[in-house]
mmCIF file of C-alpha atoms in Angstrom:
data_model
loop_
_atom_site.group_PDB
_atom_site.id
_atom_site.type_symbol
_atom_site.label_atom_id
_atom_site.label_comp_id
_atom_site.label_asym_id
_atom_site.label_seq_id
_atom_site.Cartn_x
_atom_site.Cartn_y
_atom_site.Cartn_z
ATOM 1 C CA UNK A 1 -9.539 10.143 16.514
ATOM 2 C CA UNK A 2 -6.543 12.126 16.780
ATOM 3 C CA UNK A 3 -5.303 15.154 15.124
ATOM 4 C CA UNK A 4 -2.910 13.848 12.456
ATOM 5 C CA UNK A 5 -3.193 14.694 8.943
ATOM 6 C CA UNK A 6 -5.213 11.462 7.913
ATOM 7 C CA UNK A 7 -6.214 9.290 11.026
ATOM 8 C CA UNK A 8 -7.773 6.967 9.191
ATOM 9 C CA UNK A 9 -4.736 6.194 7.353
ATOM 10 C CA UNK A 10 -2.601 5.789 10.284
ATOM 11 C CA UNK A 11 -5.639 3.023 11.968
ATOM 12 C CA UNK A 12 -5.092 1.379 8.933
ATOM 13 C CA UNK A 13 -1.749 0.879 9.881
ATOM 14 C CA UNK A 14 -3.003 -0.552 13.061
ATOM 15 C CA UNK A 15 -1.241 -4.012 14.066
ATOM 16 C CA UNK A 16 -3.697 -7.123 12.625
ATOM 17 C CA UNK A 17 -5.740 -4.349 10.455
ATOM 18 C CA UNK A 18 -3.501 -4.718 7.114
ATOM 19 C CA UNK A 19 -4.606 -9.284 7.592
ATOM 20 C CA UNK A 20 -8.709 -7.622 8.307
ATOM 21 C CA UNK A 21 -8.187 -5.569 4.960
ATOM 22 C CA UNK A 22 -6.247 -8.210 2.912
ATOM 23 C CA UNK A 23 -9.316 -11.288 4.115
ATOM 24 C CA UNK A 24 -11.838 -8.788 3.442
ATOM 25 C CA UNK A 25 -10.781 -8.095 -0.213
ATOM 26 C CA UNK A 26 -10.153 -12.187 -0.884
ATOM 27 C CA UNK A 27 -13.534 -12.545 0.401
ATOM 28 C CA UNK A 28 -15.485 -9.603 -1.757
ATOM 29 C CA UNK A 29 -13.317 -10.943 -4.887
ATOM 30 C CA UNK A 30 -15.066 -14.642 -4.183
ATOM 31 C CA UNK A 31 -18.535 -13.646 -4.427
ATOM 32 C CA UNK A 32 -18.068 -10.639 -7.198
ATOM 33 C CA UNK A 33 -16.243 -13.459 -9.121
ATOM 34 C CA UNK A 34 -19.105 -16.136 -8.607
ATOM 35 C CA UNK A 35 -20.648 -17.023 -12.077
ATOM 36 C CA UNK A 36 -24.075 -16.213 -11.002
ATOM 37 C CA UNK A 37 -23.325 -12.503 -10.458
ATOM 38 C CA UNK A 38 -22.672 -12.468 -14.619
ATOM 39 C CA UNK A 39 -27.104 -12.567 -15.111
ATOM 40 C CA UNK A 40 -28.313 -11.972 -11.808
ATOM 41 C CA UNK A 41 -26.574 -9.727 -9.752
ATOM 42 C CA UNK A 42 -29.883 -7.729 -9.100
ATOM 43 C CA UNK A 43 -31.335 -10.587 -7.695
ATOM 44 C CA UNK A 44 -28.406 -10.879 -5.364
ATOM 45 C CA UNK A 45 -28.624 -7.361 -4.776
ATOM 46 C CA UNK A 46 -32.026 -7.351 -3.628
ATOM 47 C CA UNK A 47 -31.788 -10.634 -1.430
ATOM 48 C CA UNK A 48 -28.765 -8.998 -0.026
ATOM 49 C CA UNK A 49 -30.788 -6.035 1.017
ATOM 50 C CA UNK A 50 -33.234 -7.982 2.894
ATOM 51 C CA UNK A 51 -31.019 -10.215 4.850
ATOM 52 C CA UNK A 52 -28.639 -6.922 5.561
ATOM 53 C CA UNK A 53 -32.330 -5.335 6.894
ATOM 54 C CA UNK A 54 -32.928 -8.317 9.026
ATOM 55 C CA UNK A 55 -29.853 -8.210 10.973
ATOM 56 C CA UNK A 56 -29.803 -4.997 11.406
ATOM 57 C CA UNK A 57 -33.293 -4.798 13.210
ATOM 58 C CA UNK A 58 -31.801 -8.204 15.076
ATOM 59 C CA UNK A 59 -29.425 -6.104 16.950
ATOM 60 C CA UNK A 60 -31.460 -2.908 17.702
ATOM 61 C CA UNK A 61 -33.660 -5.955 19.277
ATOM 62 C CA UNK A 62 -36.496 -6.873 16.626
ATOM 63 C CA UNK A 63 -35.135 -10.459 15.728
ATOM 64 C CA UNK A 64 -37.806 -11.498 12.943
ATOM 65 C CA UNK A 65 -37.320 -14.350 10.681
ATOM 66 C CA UNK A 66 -36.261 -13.842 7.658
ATOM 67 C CA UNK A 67 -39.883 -15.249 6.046
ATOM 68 C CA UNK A 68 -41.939 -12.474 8.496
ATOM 69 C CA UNK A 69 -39.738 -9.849 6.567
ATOM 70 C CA UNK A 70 -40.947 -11.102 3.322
ATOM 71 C CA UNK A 71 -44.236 -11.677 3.994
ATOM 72 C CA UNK A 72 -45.450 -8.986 5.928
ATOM 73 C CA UNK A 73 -46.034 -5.384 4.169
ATOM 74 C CA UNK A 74 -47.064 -3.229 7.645
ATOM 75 C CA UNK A 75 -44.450 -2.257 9.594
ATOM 76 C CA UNK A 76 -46.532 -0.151 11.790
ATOM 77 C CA UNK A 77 -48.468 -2.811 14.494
ATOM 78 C CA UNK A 78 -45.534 -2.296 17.496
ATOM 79 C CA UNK A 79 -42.084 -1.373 18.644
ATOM 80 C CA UNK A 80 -40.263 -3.984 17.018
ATOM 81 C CA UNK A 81 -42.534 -3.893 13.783
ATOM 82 C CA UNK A 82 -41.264 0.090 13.352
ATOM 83 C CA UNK A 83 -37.599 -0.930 13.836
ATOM 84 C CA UNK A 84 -38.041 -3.869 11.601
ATOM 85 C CA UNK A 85 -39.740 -1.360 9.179
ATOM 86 C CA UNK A 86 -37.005 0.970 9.861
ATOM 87 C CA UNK A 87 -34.027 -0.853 8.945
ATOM 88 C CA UNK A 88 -35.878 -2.126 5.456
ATOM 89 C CA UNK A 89 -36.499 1.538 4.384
ATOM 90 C CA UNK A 90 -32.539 2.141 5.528
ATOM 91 C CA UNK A 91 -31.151 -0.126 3.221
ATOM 92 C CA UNK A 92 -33.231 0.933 0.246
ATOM 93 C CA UNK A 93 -32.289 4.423 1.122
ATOM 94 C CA UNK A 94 -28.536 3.694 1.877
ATOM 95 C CA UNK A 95 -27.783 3.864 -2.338
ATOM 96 C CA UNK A 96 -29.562 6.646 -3.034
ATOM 97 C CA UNK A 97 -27.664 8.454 -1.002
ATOM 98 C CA UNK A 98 -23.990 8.009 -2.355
ATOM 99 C CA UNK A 99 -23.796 11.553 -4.051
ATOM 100 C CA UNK A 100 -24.879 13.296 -0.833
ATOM 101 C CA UNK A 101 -22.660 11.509 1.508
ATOM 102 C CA UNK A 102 -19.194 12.819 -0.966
ATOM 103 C CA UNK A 103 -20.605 15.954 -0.655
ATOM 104 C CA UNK A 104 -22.131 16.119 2.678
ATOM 105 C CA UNK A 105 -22.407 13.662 5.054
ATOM 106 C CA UNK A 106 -23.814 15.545 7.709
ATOM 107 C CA UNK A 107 -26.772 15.855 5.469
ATOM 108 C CA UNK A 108 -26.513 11.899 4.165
ATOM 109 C CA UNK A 109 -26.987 11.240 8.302
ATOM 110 C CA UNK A 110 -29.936 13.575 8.803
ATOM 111 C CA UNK A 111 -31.790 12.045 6.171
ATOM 112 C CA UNK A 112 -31.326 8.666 7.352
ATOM 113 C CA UNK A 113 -32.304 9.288 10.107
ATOM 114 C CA UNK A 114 -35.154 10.863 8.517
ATOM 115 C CA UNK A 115 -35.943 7.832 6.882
ATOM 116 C CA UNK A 116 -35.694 5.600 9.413
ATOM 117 C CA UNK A 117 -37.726 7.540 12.074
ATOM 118 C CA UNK A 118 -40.699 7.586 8.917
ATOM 119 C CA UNK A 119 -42.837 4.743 10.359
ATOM 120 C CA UNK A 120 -43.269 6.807 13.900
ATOM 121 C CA UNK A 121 -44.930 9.886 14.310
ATOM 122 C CA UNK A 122 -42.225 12.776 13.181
ATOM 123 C CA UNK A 123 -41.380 15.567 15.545
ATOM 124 C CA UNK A 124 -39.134 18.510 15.222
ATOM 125 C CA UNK A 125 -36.400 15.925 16.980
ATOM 126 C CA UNK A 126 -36.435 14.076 13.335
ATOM 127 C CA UNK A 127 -33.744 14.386 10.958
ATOM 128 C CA UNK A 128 -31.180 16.556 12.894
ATOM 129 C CA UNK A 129 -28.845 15.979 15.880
ATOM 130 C CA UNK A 130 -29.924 16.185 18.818
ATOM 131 C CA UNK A 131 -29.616 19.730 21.281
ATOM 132 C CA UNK A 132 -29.097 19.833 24.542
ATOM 133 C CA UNK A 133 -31.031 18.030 27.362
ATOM 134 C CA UNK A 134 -32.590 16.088 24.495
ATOM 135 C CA UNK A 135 -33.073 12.435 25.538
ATOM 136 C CA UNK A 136 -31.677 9.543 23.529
ATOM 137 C CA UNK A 137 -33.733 6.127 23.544
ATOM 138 C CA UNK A 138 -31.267 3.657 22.579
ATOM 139 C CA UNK A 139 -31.709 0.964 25.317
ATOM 140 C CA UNK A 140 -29.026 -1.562 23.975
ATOM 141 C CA UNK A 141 -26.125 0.519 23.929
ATOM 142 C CA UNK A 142 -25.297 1.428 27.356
ATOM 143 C CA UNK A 143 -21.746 3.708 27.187
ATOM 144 C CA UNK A 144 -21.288 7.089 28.253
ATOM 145 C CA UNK A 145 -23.644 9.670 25.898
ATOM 146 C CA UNK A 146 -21.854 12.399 25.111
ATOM 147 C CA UNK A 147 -23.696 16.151 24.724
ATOM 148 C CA UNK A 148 -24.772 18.170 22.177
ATOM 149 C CA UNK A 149 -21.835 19.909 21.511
ATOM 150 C CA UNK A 150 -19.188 17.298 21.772
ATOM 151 C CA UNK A 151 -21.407 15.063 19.261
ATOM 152 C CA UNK A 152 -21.165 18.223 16.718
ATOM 153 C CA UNK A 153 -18.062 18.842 16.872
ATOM 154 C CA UNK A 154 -17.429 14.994 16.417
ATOM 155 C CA UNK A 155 -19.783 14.842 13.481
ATOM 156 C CA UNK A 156 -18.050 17.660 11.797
ATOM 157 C CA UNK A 157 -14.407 16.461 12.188
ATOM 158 C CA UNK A 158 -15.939 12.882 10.686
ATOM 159 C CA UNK A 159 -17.356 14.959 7.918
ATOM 160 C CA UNK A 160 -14.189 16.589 6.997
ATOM 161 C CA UNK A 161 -11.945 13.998 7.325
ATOM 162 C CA UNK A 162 -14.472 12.267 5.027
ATOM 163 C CA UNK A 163 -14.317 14.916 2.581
ATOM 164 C CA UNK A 164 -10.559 15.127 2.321
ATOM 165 C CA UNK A 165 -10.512 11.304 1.143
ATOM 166 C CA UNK A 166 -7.519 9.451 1.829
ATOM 167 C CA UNK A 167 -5.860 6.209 1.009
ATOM 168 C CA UNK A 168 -7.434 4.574 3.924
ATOM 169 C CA UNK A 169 -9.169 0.855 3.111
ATOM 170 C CA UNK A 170 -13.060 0.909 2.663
ATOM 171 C CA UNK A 171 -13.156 -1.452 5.413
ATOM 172 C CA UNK A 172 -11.021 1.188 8.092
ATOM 173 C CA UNK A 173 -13.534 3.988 7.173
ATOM 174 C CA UNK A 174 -16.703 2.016 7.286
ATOM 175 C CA UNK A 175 -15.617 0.761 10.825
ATOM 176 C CA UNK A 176 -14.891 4.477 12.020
ATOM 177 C CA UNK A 177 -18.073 5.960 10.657
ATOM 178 C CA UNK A 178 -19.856 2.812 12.053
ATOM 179 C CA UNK A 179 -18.363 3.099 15.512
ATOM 180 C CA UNK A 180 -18.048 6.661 15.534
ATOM 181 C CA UNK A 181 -22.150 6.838 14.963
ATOM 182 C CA UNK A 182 -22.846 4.711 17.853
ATOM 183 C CA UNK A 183 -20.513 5.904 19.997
ATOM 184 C CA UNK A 184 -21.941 9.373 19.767
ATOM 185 C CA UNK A 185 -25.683 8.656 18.886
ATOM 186 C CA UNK A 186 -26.266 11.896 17.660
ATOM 187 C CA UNK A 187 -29.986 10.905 16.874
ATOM 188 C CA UNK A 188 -32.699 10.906 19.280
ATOM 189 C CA UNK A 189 -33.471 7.383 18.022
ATOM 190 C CA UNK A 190 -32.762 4.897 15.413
ATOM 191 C CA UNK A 191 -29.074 5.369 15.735
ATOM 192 C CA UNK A 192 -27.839 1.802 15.671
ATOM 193 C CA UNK A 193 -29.604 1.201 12.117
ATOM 194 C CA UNK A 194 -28.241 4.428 10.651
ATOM 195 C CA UNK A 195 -24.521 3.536 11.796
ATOM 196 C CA UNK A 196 -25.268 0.816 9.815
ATOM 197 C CA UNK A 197 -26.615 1.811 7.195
ATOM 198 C CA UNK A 198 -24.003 4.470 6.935
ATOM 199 C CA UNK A 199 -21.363 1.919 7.389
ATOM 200 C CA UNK A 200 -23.244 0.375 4.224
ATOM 201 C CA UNK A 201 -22.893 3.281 1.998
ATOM 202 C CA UNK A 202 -19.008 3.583 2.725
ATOM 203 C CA UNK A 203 -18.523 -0.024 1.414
ATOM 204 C CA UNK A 204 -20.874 0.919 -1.485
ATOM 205 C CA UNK A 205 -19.388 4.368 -2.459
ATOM 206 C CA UNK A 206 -15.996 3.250 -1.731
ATOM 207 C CA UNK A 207 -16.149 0.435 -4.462
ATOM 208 C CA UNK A 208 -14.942 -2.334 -2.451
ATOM 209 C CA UNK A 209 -18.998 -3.492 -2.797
ATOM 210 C CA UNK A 210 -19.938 -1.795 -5.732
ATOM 211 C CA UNK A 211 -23.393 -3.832 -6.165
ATOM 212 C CA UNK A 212 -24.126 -3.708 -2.776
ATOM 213 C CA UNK A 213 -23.946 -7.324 -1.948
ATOM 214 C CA UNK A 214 -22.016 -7.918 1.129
ATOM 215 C CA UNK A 215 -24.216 -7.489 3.918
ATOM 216 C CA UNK A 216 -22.279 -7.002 6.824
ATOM 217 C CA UNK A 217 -25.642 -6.585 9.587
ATOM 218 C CA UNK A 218 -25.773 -10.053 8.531
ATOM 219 C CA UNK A 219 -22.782 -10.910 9.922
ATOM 220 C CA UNK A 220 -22.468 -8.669 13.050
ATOM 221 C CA UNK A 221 -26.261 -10.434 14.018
ATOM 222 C CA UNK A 222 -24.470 -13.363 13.605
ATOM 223 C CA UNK A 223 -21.588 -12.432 15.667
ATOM 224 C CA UNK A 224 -23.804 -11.329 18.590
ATOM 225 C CA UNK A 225 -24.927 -7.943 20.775
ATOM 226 C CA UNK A 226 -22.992 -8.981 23.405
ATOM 227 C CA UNK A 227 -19.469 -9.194 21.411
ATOM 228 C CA UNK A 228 -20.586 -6.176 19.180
ATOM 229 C CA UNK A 229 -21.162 -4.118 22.103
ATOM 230 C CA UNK A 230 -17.951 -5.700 24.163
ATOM 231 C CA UNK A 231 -15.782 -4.374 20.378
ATOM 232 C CA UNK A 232 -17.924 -1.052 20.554
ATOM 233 C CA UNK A 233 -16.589 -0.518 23.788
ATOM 234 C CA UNK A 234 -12.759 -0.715 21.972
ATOM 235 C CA UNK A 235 -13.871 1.251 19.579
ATOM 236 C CA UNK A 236 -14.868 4.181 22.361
ATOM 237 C CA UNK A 237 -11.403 3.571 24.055
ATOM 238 C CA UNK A 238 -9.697 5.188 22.224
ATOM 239 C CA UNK A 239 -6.807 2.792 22.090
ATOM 240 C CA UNK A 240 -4.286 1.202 19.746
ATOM 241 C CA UNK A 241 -5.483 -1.869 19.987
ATOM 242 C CA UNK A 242 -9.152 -1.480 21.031
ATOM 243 C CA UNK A 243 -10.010 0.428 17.977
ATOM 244 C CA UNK A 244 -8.115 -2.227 16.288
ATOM 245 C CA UNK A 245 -10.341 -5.247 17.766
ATOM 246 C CA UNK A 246 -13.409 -3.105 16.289
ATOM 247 C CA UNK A 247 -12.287 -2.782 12.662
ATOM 248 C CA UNK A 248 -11.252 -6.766 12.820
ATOM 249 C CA UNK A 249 -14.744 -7.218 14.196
ATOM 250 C CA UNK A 250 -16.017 -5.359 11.453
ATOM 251 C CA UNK A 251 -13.942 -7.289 8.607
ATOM 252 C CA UNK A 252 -15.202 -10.193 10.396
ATOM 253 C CA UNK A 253 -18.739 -9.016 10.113
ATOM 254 C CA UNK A 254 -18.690 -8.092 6.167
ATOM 255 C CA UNK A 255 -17.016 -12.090 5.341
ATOM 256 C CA UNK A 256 -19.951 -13.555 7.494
ATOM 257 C CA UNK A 257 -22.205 -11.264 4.932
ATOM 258 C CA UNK A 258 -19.994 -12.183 1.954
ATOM 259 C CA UNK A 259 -20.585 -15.915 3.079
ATOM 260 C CA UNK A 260 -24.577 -15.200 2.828
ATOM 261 C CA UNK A 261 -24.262 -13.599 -0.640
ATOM 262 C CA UNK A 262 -22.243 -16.717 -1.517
ATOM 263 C CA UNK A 263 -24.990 -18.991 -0.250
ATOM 264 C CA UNK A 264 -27.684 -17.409 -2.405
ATOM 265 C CA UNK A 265 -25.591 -17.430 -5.188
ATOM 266 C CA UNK A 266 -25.396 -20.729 -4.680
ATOM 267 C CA UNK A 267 -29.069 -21.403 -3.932
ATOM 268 C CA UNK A 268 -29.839 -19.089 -7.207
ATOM 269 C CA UNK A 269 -27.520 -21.252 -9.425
ATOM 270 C CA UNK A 270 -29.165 -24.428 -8.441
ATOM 271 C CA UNK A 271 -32.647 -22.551 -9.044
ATOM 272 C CA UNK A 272 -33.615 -23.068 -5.506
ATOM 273 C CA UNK A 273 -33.863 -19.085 -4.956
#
């Protein structure tokens, strides 16, 4: 990420990110300024939550339909049941965890990952990075894994530069810590729902989503693995204008969500919730 004085700042200033920002904020405005979020924003809120869960577990490769999710109540029965189980006990977590992530977000990561690791049988790999020679299973993301040490060294210089603040847009930083976690998968597992959900608290803690009802999982399932991965891959380039492809893929994937949270609204103000 460079070694400039704000980094984040400077990607902002990427060509095409300043149009992702400026049709992210139009977008956020529309469903903040929807008449149903005047008596019912919780609901919103909470339906919000479980569609964000859903595609979130749809890309780490449990694809459940949104009724299973509200129906069932045991998340234990298989693979895909944990990482369904996973990614609902993420999202719940994700805004409790706004006052450790300003102050620590080395910490805010660990106990994700804490969380979302809470339906398997814990070990003493839970809830830190990984050390060396440690093995990562995350079969869906297939780039280069870098080591221990590079991924804490990483990990701290996205902590710091999180720290410092900046003027960089929500959106920017989300996409960074978002593509930043899954580049370095500094988890043994459960890393793609954690960059998410970390992605989540960004847009929360930053204020652009205050209430927490732009779900953008929704919107990168929608989007697809395959061109999530192929933006990833941008992302882990290192260029100009690969990094810039990610954060537009990521202000693509929080509208898609805003367009959900407008659809319930929508489905809530005709009382067909």
């Amino acid at each position: 990420m460079g070694t400039n004085a704000d980094p984040l700042a400077i990607l902002g200033s990427l060509p095409g990110v300043s149009d992702a920002v400026d049709s992210v904020r139009q977008s956020v405005d529309k469903v903040y300024g929807h008449r149903v979020m005047r008596r019912r924003s919780e609901e919103v809120t909470s339906e919000a939550a479980l569609r964000g869960a859903r595609g979130s577990a749809a890309l780490a490769g449990a694809d459940w339909p949104l009724e299973e999710l509200r129906r069932r109540s045991d998340f234990s029965a298989d693979a895909e049941a944990h990482t369904v189980g996973a990614a609902l006990r993420l999202t719940a977590e994700a805004g409790q965890l706004l006052s450790v992530w300003r102050r620590s977000p080395v910490q805010a990561l660990a106990r994700l990952h804490l969380v979302a690791a809470g339906g398997a049988a814990p070990d003493d790999t839970v809830g830190r990075p990984r050390l060396a020679g440690e093995p990562v299973d995350e079969p869906l993301v297939e780039l280069p894994l870098p080591d221990s040490a590079e991924v804490a060294a990483r990990l701290e210089g996205l902590a710091g530069l999180l720290r410092a603040g900046g003027e960089a847009p929500a959106l920017v930083v989300g996409a960074v810590v978002h593509g930043e976690l899954l580049s370095l998968r500094p988890f043994g597992s459960f890393n793609g729902p954690v960059a998410r959900a970390a992605e989540r608290i960004v847009l929360v803690g930053s204020g652009l989503d205050p209430k927490s009802i732009c779900p953008a999982e929704v919107g990168h399932a929608e989007l697809g693995r395959a061109d999530y991965l192929k933006a990833l891959e941008g992302y882990t380039s290192g260029t100009p204008d690969g990094m810039a492809a990610w954060i537009g893929h990521c202000g693509k994937a929080l509208e898609l969500g805003v367009r959900e949270s407008v659809a319930v609204c929508e489905a809530l103000q005709r009382g067909a919730a």
